[in-house]
Amino acid sequence: MCCCKIRLSLKRSKLHEPVGRKYSSLPGLIGNDIKSLHSIINPPMAKIRNIGIMAHIDAGKTTTTERILYYSGYTRSLGDVDDGDTVTDFMAQERERGITIQSAAVTFDWKGYRVNLIDTPGHVDFTLEVERCLRVLDGAVAVFDASAGVEAQTLTVWRQADKHKIPRICFLNKMDKTGASFNYAVESIREKLKAKPLLLQLPIGEGKTFKGVVDVVSKEKLLWEVNSDDGKDFERKPLLDVSDPELLKETIEARSALIEQVADLDDEFADLVLGEFSENFDLLPAEKLQTAIHRVTLAQTAVPVLCGSALKNKGVQPLLDAITMYLPSPEEHKYEFLPWYKGDLCALAFKVLHDRQRGPLVFMRIYSGTLKPQLTIHNINGNCTERISRLLLPFADQHVEIPSLTAGNIALTVGLKHTATGDTIVLSKSSALAAARRAGREGEKKHRQNSETERLLLAGVEIPEPVFFCTIEPPSVAKQPDLDHALKCLQREDPSLKVRLDPDSGQTILCGMGELHIEIIHDRIKREYGLETYLGPLQVAYRETILNSVRTTDTLDRTLGDKRHLVSVELEVRPTEAPSVVPVIEYAPGVSEDLLKVSQEAVENGIHSACLQGPLLGSPVQDVAITLHSLMIYPGTSTTMVSACLSRCVQKALKKADRQVLEPLMNLEVTVTRDHLSPVLADLAQRRGNIQEIQTRQDNRVVIGFVPLAEIMGYSTVLRTLTSGSATFALELSSYQAMSPQDQSTLLIQRRGST
């Protein structure tokens, strides 16, 4: 019997060691080997993989990342989420809660490949964190709980990956868990994600009997040693008719099905199969099949599926092999803007962190050119020039200083004071203008009308609107500047956090994506900035709209000093048919074009500011269209007066119209045992919940429906009590919907009573 043992041995040397963990340095950084140092820092682009790990909360993303780091030689001990000693969950809040909040970037090598891996959050409050990292990735690993299959947040991150056209592979984790089912999980990928799974592995046993996997492509079985503490040692044996007749038969059937599936999706492979190997699929070399799977994965017509158990250290090394084999390198990802730069620097700042010693740390994906310390760069978004003082290779909260980094890599820069999330970085202003000219020539060919700046900006991130808000106060007035500084730093790190001042009370208002989001921000201000702040009660971010059209006029006539300011305006507000967060502004034919050229910005500023506070609750007004019918401006009138008149006129019209409060409606998914289903449904009925369907997932029931956000505050505690801690739930903003007259009047009485 042919049997070969795989042992992973990598050079290690001692790096800075925090208490309780042992880290290895970059392989090859020993001695003065300049050639080896260059290959470590700037490997060939074909050998780079920029990947993300994404999934529903608790599917095992961080544990999988820990195993990947251990087997690649970057850590010398296995971290555990429950013990709070993982590398990528390095924030105190993450280690306490056992969840990922920030996305952590880690760089490591595997079998000659450089892998930049990002561990992303699965909690719905931190969806933006996933979104901004997906933009800079070339591929992703979607991790699934094999006992649950596709869950609520899995759908969200999968849709995000679809939007950014990211090839991905699936890893069915927790195969050792009671209730784990390979077939169920594969079927849920096919049904719920509408994806075509390519089964590259089959499990050997499920639940407690899980002991290894079968490699369908090479017809080999991989068995992990029972006595092995860390899972580094495993055996790879060919499947033989003598020892494993049933398993071999199942594998041959799975391999034939895989070949047929790939041949249907890839014409080049179909020609090969029908030509040389039509008689016997068994003779088809594994390398040919792997190359075809790589092409199919890149085309996103199917997704390779692997399985294992990260916690029990099984199946992670084959996953690493699949990452390097099937996911694309940066040069296989085509970007239309690359030819415009002709090799000059072009990078995207996708994340900002604040370090107490080093100041702002900016994560960058380099698309072309080279980054070096002391390099002066130009920020297109901010239209400013800055200098990079140091360049680091990210290793979660450990960073290795490096002399340069080339295209395709993810870098960490120190010294950029004004760069924020989503900014496009180029070498110089002249480089940006040259790229804009090339883009302009290409644009003319395609008949596109874009401004030069817009064309050069790399895809920004869509920042969702906050759904919760509360007041935040410092311990004393003297500490207000410190709080403002802390909030400014946190906003630069996290664009989904909004901060505004209440014009009536002068209080600072914190707006966030959920209860957990605001709780984490509050905790970080205390730990990182040493401020004991006080939060007011959490409130729901309502919106307002109107139900009918109203036409009104207003005149503003003021004399300041010896100058007369006179503005007269007539406008109409009406509800829009399509939803629109910002007001739709239209101009009647009678409005002078010459006048608009001078005053259009002031007009629109006035309208937008009026819609920030509605007449009912002071909430933003949406789904309204405003038509300007006439505008008269006395010569010498300031633009501020024009804005003030427009704002006052819009407010007057909104007060005359029939008004409606809109409340955030959440998609809710509750996973509960059959015994506790009735009390959960009864509780949701009291919360104005609307149940859409109840699905069966193994022995559990999954309740899917809608519920108003105001009714779901503190739901986790109630659900835990109702189900003795056995149920889980996931929330996601669906839309804003009109409140019933009865609920609206109750809300208005509550608000007026509390003010």
PDB file of C-alpha atoms in Angstrom, residues 540-545 617 620 622-623 660-664 736-739 744:
ATOM      1  CA  VAL A 540     -35.051  54.195  16.607  1.00  0.00           C
ATOM      2  CA  ALA A 541     -34.172  56.324  13.570  1.00  0.00           C
ATOM      3  CA  TYR A 542     -37.599  57.057  12.075  1.00  0.00           C
ATOM      4  CA  ARG A 543     -38.179  58.862   8.769  1.00  0.00           C
ATOM      5  CA  GLU A 544     -41.006  61.113   7.597  1.00  0.00           C
ATOM      6  CA  THR A 545     -42.800  61.643   4.296  1.00  0.00           C
ATOM      7  CA  LEU A 617     -40.493  64.073  14.898  1.00  0.00           C
ATOM      8  CA  PRO A 620     -35.184  63.151   7.960  1.00  0.00           C
ATOM      9  CA  GLN A 622     -37.684  61.072   2.321  1.00  0.00           C
ATOM     10  CA  ASP A 623     -39.699  60.101  -0.775  1.00  0.00           C
ATOM     11  CA  GLN A 660     -46.646  60.173   7.624  1.00  0.00           C
ATOM     12  CA  VAL A 661     -44.025  58.565   9.902  1.00  0.00           C
ATOM     13  CA  LEU A 662     -41.973  55.741   8.347  1.00  0.00           C
ATOM     14  CA  GLU A 663     -40.417  53.134  10.626  1.00  0.00           C
ATOM     15  CA  PRO A 664     -37.524  50.726   9.883  1.00  0.00           C
ATOM     16  CA  TYR A 736     -38.873  51.752   5.763  1.00  0.00           C
ATOM     17  CA  GLN A 737     -42.647  51.306   5.886  1.00  0.00           C
ATOM     18  CA  ALA A 738     -45.539  53.569   6.836  1.00  0.00           C
ATOM     19  CA  MET A 739     -46.841  53.226  10.395  1.00  0.00           C
ATOM     20  CA  GLN A 744     -48.209  56.744  14.722  1.00  0.00           C
TER      21      GLN A 744
END
